mmCIF file of C-alpha atoms in Angstrom:
data_model
loop_
_atom_site.group_PDB
_atom_site.id
_atom_site.type_symbol
_atom_site.label_atom_id
_atom_site.label_comp_id
_atom_site.label_asym_id
_atom_site.label_seq_id
_atom_site.Cartn_x
_atom_site.Cartn_y
_atom_site.Cartn_z
ATOM 1 C CA UNK A 1 -93.612 -22.943 110.728
ATOM 2 C CA UNK A 2 -96.672 -20.713 112.598
ATOM 3 C CA UNK A 3 -99.310 -19.225 110.535
ATOM 4 C CA UNK A 4 -97.984 -15.888 111.381
ATOM 5 C CA UNK A 5 -94.783 -16.807 109.416
ATOM 6 C CA UNK A 6 -96.209 -18.499 106.840
ATOM 7 C CA UNK A 7 -97.695 -15.313 106.279
ATOM 8 C CA UNK A 8 -94.623 -12.853 106.484
ATOM 9 C CA UNK A 9 -93.059 -15.279 104.042
ATOM 10 C CA UNK A 10 -95.659 -15.037 101.512
ATOM 11 C CA UNK A 11 -95.761 -11.062 101.643
ATOM 12 C CA UNK A 12 -91.900 -11.241 101.528
ATOM 13 C CA UNK A 13 -92.074 -13.184 98.345
ATOM 14 C CA UNK A 14 -95.151 -10.430 96.791
ATOM 15 C CA UNK A 15 -92.779 -7.522 97.831
ATOM 16 C CA UNK A 16 -89.853 -9.335 95.987
ATOM 17 C CA UNK A 17 -91.513 -10.722 92.931
ATOM 18 C CA UNK A 18 -93.139 -7.061 92.276
ATOM 19 C CA UNK A 19 -89.486 -5.127 93.217
ATOM 20 C CA UNK A 20 -87.891 -7.889 91.109
ATOM 21 C CA UNK A 21 -90.334 -6.997 88.015
ATOM 22 C CA UNK A 22 -89.235 -3.293 88.208
ATOM 23 C CA UNK A 23 -86.009 -3.030 89.693
ATOM 24 C CA UNK A 24 -84.773 -6.212 90.665
ATOM 25 C CA UNK A 25 -83.561 -6.297 94.647
ATOM 26 C CA UNK A 26 -86.240 -8.804 95.719
ATOM 27 C CA UNK A 27 -83.674 -11.245 97.592
ATOM 28 C CA UNK A 28 -83.081 -8.227 100.273
ATOM 29 C CA UNK A 29 -86.605 -8.636 101.067
ATOM 30 C CA UNK A 30 -87.100 -12.520 101.044
ATOM 31 C CA UNK A 31 -83.701 -13.417 102.303
ATOM 32 C CA UNK A 32 -83.708 -11.473 106.132
ATOM 33 C CA UNK A 33 -87.309 -12.442 105.977
ATOM 34 C CA UNK A 34 -86.313 -16.185 105.934
ATOM 35 C CA UNK A 35 -83.093 -15.747 108.468
ATOM 36 C CA UNK A 36 -85.513 -13.933 110.812
ATOM 37 C CA UNK A 37 -88.051 -17.046 110.982
ATOM 38 C CA UNK A 38 -84.777 -19.144 111.553
ATOM 39 C CA UNK A 39 -83.903 -20.859 108.086
ATOM 40 C CA UNK A 40 -80.573 -21.502 108.245
ATOM 41 C CA UNK A 41 -78.647 -19.146 105.538
ATOM 42 C CA UNK A 42 -77.295 -21.299 102.702
ATOM 43 C CA UNK A 43 -80.720 -23.433 102.727
ATOM 44 C CA UNK A 44 -82.306 -20.110 103.170
ATOM 45 C CA UNK A 45 -80.692 -18.465 100.307
ATOM 46 C CA UNK A 46 -81.048 -22.121 97.778
ATOM 47 C CA UNK A 47 -85.016 -22.301 98.762
ATOM 48 C CA UNK A 48 -85.389 -18.587 98.492
ATOM 49 C CA UNK A 49 -83.712 -19.024 94.669
ATOM 50 C CA UNK A 50 -86.244 -21.756 93.747
ATOM 51 C CA UNK A 51 -88.958 -19.974 95.064
ATOM 52 C CA UNK A 52 -87.992 -16.899 93.034
ATOM 53 C CA UNK A 53 -87.851 -18.360 89.842
ATOM 54 C CA UNK A 54 -91.373 -18.420 89.052
ATOM 55 C CA UNK A 55 -91.750 -14.773 89.982
ATOM 56 C CA UNK A 56 -89.074 -13.886 88.119
ATOM 57 C CA UNK A 57 -90.645 -15.957 84.633
ATOM 58 C CA UNK A 58 -93.951 -13.804 85.859
ATOM 59 C CA UNK A 59 -92.282 -10.251 85.417
ATOM 60 C CA UNK A 60 -90.491 -11.168 82.192
ATOM 61 C CA UNK A 61 -94.022 -12.147 80.638
ATOM 62 C CA UNK A 62 -95.605 -9.110 82.307
ATOM 63 C CA UNK A 63 -93.144 -7.415 79.916
ATOM 64 C CA UNK A 64 -93.548 -8.987 76.907
ATOM 65 C CA UNK A 65 -94.653 -5.991 74.924
ATOM 66 C CA UNK A 66 -91.047 -4.091 75.553
ATOM 67 C CA UNK A 67 -89.705 -7.492 74.511
ATOM 68 C CA UNK A 68 -91.004 -7.422 70.833
ATOM 69 C CA UNK A 69 -88.218 -6.747 68.331
ATOM 70 C CA UNK A 70 -85.647 -8.446 71.135
ATOM 71 C CA UNK A 71 -85.133 -11.717 70.237
ATOM 72 C CA UNK A 72 -81.507 -11.279 68.592
ATOM 73 C CA UNK A 73 -80.402 -9.714 72.163
ATOM 74 C CA UNK A 74 -81.762 -12.344 73.624
ATOM 75 C CA UNK A 75 -80.706 -15.058 71.343
ATOM 76 C CA UNK A 76 -76.903 -13.947 72.140
ATOM 77 C CA UNK A 77 -77.068 -13.157 75.798
ATOM 78 C CA UNK A 78 -79.349 -15.653 77.290
ATOM 79 C CA UNK A 79 -76.767 -18.345 76.788
ATOM 80 C CA UNK A 80 -74.103 -16.288 79.106
ATOM 81 C CA UNK A 81 -76.608 -15.881 81.723
ATOM 82 C CA UNK A 82 -77.320 -19.392 81.684
ATOM 83 C CA UNK A 83 -74.010 -20.593 81.609
ATOM 84 C CA UNK A 84 -73.119 -17.713 84.823
ATOM 85 C CA UNK A 85 -75.967 -19.235 86.908
ATOM 86 C CA UNK A 86 -74.863 -22.501 86.758
ATOM 87 C CA UNK A 87 -71.391 -21.481 87.263
ATOM 88 C CA UNK A 88 -72.349 -19.241 90.318
ATOM 89 C CA UNK A 89 -75.019 -22.364 91.930
ATOM 90 C CA UNK A 90 -71.803 -24.640 91.589
ATOM 91 C CA UNK A 91 -69.627 -22.219 93.477
ATOM 92 C CA UNK A 92 -72.217 -22.094 96.109
ATOM 93 C CA UNK A 93 -72.587 -26.100 97.091
ATOM 94 C CA UNK A 94 -68.919 -26.292 96.756
ATOM 95 C CA UNK A 95 -68.130 -24.085 99.043
ATOM 96 C CA UNK A 96 -67.922 -24.064 102.856
ATOM 97 C CA UNK A 97 -71.082 -22.682 104.745
ATOM 98 C CA UNK A 98 -68.163 -20.327 106.453
ATOM 99 C CA UNK A 99 -67.147 -18.946 103.269
ATOM 100 C CA UNK A 100 -71.331 -18.229 102.127
ATOM 101 C CA UNK A 101 -71.163 -16.613 105.761
ATOM 102 C CA UNK A 102 -68.358 -14.034 105.084
ATOM 103 C CA UNK A 103 -69.134 -13.455 101.537
ATOM 104 C CA UNK A 104 -72.801 -12.939 101.559
ATOM 105 C CA UNK A 105 -73.231 -9.430 104.057
ATOM 106 C CA UNK A 106 -70.286 -8.264 101.709
ATOM 107 C CA UNK A 107 -72.764 -9.055 98.802
ATOM 108 C CA UNK A 108 -75.885 -7.682 100.596
ATOM 109 C CA UNK A 109 -73.698 -4.402 101.135
ATOM 110 C CA UNK A 110 -72.641 -4.186 97.512
ATOM 111 C CA UNK A 111 -76.937 -4.887 96.825
ATOM 112 C CA UNK A 112 -77.887 -2.075 99.166
ATOM 113 C CA UNK A 113 -75.069 0.168 97.593
ATOM 114 C CA UNK A 114 -76.180 -0.413 93.912
ATOM 115 C CA UNK A 115 -80.016 0.670 95.110
ATOM 116 C CA UNK A 116 -79.144 3.647 96.694
ATOM 117 C CA UNK A 117 -77.284 4.597 93.892
ATOM 118 C CA UNK A 118 -79.426 3.870 91.168
ATOM 119 C CA UNK A 119 -80.488 6.891 90.005
ATOM 120 C CA UNK A 120 -76.926 8.150 89.612
ATOM 121 C CA UNK A 121 -76.386 4.858 87.445
ATOM 122 C CA UNK A 122 -79.520 5.365 86.017
ATOM 123 C CA UNK A 123 -77.681 9.080 84.628
ATOM 124 C CA UNK A 124 -74.956 6.858 83.162
ATOM 125 C CA UNK A 125 -77.585 4.881 80.843
ATOM 126 C CA UNK A 126 -76.960 6.215 77.550
ATOM 127 C CA UNK A 127 -75.356 3.870 75.083
ATOM 128 C CA UNK A 128 -74.266 5.349 71.850
ATOM 129 C CA UNK A 129 -76.656 4.780 69.289
ATOM 130 C CA UNK A 130 -74.364 2.511 67.277
ATOM 131 C CA UNK A 131 -74.965 0.066 70.299
ATOM 132 C CA UNK A 132 -77.802 -1.506 68.908
ATOM 133 C CA UNK A 133 -76.342 -5.112 69.084
ATOM 134 C CA UNK A 134 -74.445 -4.338 72.113
ATOM 135 C CA UNK A 135 -70.607 -3.322 73.133
ATOM 136 C CA UNK A 136 -68.104 -6.392 73.153
ATOM 137 C CA UNK A 137 -68.057 -6.362 76.807
ATOM 138 C CA UNK A 138 -71.605 -6.702 77.409
ATOM 139 C CA UNK A 139 -71.890 -10.573 77.061
ATOM 140 C CA UNK A 140 -68.691 -11.301 79.369
ATOM 141 C CA UNK A 141 -70.158 -8.695 81.767
ATOM 142 C CA UNK A 142 -73.647 -10.664 81.480
ATOM 143 C CA UNK A 143 -72.017 -13.982 82.221
ATOM 144 C CA UNK A 144 -70.443 -12.302 85.417
ATOM 145 C CA UNK A 145 -73.404 -11.102 86.578
ATOM 146 C CA UNK A 146 -75.095 -14.507 85.961
ATOM 147 C CA UNK A 147 -72.405 -16.194 88.566
ATOM 148 C CA UNK A 148 -73.453 -13.703 90.807
ATOM 149 C CA UNK A 149 -76.638 -14.407 90.650
ATOM 150 C CA UNK A 150 -76.729 -17.685 90.623
ATOM 151 C CA UNK A 151 -74.469 -17.637 94.194
ATOM 152 C CA UNK A 152 -76.950 -15.208 95.749
ATOM 153 C CA UNK A 153 -78.543 -13.098 93.756
ATOM 154 C CA UNK A 154 -79.184 -9.949 95.594
ATOM 155 C CA UNK A 155 -80.134 -6.723 93.008
ATOM 156 C CA UNK A 156 -78.891 -9.194 90.480
ATOM 157 C CA UNK A 157 -80.993 -6.469 88.005
ATOM 158 C CA UNK A 158 -79.692 -3.568 89.273
ATOM 159 C CA UNK A 159 -76.236 -4.869 87.986
ATOM 160 C CA UNK A 160 -77.729 -5.944 84.905
ATOM 161 C CA UNK A 161 -79.575 -2.644 84.112
ATOM 162 C CA UNK A 162 -75.921 -0.858 84.232
ATOM 163 C CA UNK A 163 -74.763 -3.404 81.949
ATOM 164 C CA UNK A 164 -77.347 -2.910 79.328
ATOM 165 C CA UNK A 165 -77.783 0.656 79.641
ATOM 166 C CA UNK A 166 -73.909 1.642 79.272
ATOM 167 C CA UNK A 167 -73.565 -1.279 76.789
ATOM 168 C CA UNK A 168 -76.699 -0.902 74.166
ATOM 169 C CA UNK A 169 -78.659 1.448 72.623
ATOM 170 C CA UNK A 170 -82.266 1.064 74.165
ATOM 171 C CA UNK A 171 -84.697 2.598 76.282
ATOM 172 C CA UNK A 172 -85.304 1.730 79.849
ATOM 173 C CA UNK A 173 -88.677 -0.073 79.734
ATOM 174 C CA UNK A 174 -87.423 -2.092 76.956
ATOM 175 C CA UNK A 175 -83.820 -2.836 78.790
ATOM 176 C CA UNK A 176 -86.259 -4.163 81.978
ATOM 177 C CA UNK A 177 -87.809 -6.182 79.974
ATOM 178 C CA UNK A 178 -84.652 -8.243 78.594
ATOM 179 C CA UNK A 179 -83.292 -7.843 82.532
ATOM 180 C CA UNK A 180 -86.139 -9.410 83.684
ATOM 181 C CA UNK A 181 -85.804 -12.376 80.814
ATOM 182 C CA UNK A 182 -81.961 -12.389 81.751
ATOM 183 C CA UNK A 183 -82.396 -12.859 85.596
ATOM 184 C CA UNK A 184 -85.453 -15.638 84.656
ATOM 185 C CA UNK A 185 -82.856 -17.682 83.011
ATOM 186 C CA UNK A 186 -79.864 -17.394 86.039
ATOM 187 C CA UNK A 187 -83.111 -17.821 88.776
ATOM 188 C CA UNK A 188 -84.478 -20.922 86.654
ATOM 189 C CA UNK A 189 -80.961 -22.387 86.121
ATOM 190 C CA UNK A 190 -79.737 -22.472 89.662
ATOM 191 C CA UNK A 191 -83.550 -23.219 90.863
ATOM 192 C CA UNK A 192 -83.045 -26.906 88.822
ATOM 193 C CA UNK A 193 -79.424 -27.168 89.965
ATOM 194 C CA UNK A 194 -80.169 -26.885 93.687
ATOM 195 C CA UNK A 195 -83.399 -29.262 93.583
ATOM 196 C CA UNK A 196 -81.360 -32.196 91.997
ATOM 197 C CA UNK A 197 -78.403 -31.915 94.657
ATOM 198 C CA UNK A 198 -79.519 -29.741 97.283
ATOM 199 C CA UNK A 199 -81.792 -29.707 100.217
ATOM 200 C CA UNK A 200 -84.693 -27.771 99.728
ATOM 201 C CA UNK A 201 -87.121 -25.998 102.425
ATOM 202 C CA UNK A 202 -90.207 -26.680 100.188
ATOM 203 C CA UNK A 203 -93.013 -24.580 102.389
ATOM 204 C CA UNK A 204 -90.631 -21.966 101.950
ATOM 205 C CA UNK A 205 -90.030 -22.152 98.499
ATOM 206 C CA UNK A 206 -93.758 -22.793 97.577
ATOM 207 C CA UNK A 207 -94.698 -19.824 99.820
ATOM 208 C CA UNK A 208 -92.289 -17.775 97.995
ATOM 209 C CA UNK A 209 -93.424 -19.146 94.544
ATOM 210 C CA UNK A 210 -96.726 -18.182 95.046
ATOM 211 C CA UNK A 211 -96.033 -14.294 96.497
ATOM 212 C CA UNK A 212 -93.176 -13.673 93.829
ATOM 213 C CA UNK A 213 -95.187 -14.993 90.968
ATOM 214 C CA UNK A 214 -98.268 -12.621 92.233
ATOM 215 C CA UNK A 215 -95.801 -10.074 92.675
ATOM 216 C CA UNK A 216 -94.102 -10.298 88.955
ATOM 217 C CA UNK A 217 -97.136 -9.805 87.396
ATOM 218 C CA UNK A 218 -97.974 -6.819 89.597
ATOM 219 C CA UNK A 219 -94.662 -5.206 89.067
ATOM 220 C CA UNK A 220 -94.786 -5.479 85.646
ATOM 221 C CA UNK A 221 -98.310 -4.004 85.363
ATOM 222 C CA UNK A 222 -98.600 -1.253 88.394
ATOM 223 C CA UNK A 223 -94.376 -1.367 89.888
ATOM 224 C CA UNK A 224 -93.818 1.618 87.622
ATOM 225 C CA UNK A 225 -96.060 3.664 89.890
ATOM 226 C CA UNK A 226 -94.211 2.931 93.264
ATOM 227 C CA UNK A 227 -92.365 5.919 94.892
ATOM 228 C CA UNK A 228 -88.872 5.163 93.665
ATOM 229 C CA UNK A 229 -87.447 7.113 96.995
ATOM 230 C CA UNK A 230 -89.503 5.082 99.242
ATOM 231 C CA UNK A 231 -88.539 1.553 97.721
ATOM 232 C CA UNK A 232 -85.279 2.035 97.427
ATOM 233 C CA UNK A 233 -85.130 3.355 101.100
ATOM 234 C CA UNK A 234 -87.308 0.125 102.417
ATOM 235 C CA UNK A 235 -84.530 -1.866 100.369
ATOM 236 C CA UNK A 236 -81.996 -0.430 102.001
ATOM 237 C CA UNK A 237 -83.215 -0.806 105.417
ATOM 238 C CA UNK A 238 -83.688 -4.499 105.178
ATOM 239 C CA UNK A 239 -80.692 -5.275 103.875
ATOM 240 C CA UNK A 240 -78.798 -3.522 106.949
ATOM 241 C CA UNK A 241 -81.112 -5.683 109.157
ATOM 242 C CA UNK A 242 -80.025 -8.726 106.868
ATOM 243 C CA UNK A 243 -76.413 -7.851 107.669
ATOM 244 C CA UNK A 244 -76.565 -7.059 111.379
ATOM 245 C CA UNK A 245 -78.539 -10.502 111.611
ATOM 246 C CA UNK A 246 -75.980 -12.164 109.782
ATOM 247 C CA UNK A 247 -72.974 -10.762 111.630
ATOM 248 C CA UNK A 248 -74.161 -10.964 114.936
#
């Protein structure tokens, strides 16, 4: 890896950490960046997951004030995220590389669509007041999102925000804090699994970890000031580039 490529990956990690803390689609920055410097897709995915785990934790810590009073919710939902993340990681490791090559462009497209449609999804985030503990389907939906996150993870946070917003009564910032905790749980267990049983490009993982940790704290503190339209446009454009790179 050249110095230019190392700086490129570090900056992609910072951007991903910032975006994950605020929106939750940072993989659409780092995964295409790794493909661009020649890292094979599956190795890029597992190394990216390992690198983004510290950044997800930084975002959760940055939102600790919004997490006050949500201990009960975390105790109910984190186990679903953990189990889902493990299952998603196992699926990634046990399915052929050809399946990953075929599925991931579709997942990236889904992530891009979710990011692009987020303003409309946000309008639906208005759960009835009696859903403080959450609708019955929230736990299985969080589990399913965890499976997705353990397998690939692009726009996992957008999915979680939709689930929490539709199924629970809370304001957006508190849901964002809870989303960061659940995403941290998924990324952490998937990362541990990958470290144990799969090769990791440790230089890539460390660069993303450093960048995403810085970005996670920046996102929690300043990310709310980012222009949402420009941010979504950037993410969608990068996602399209990734799809073209993998397909062609």
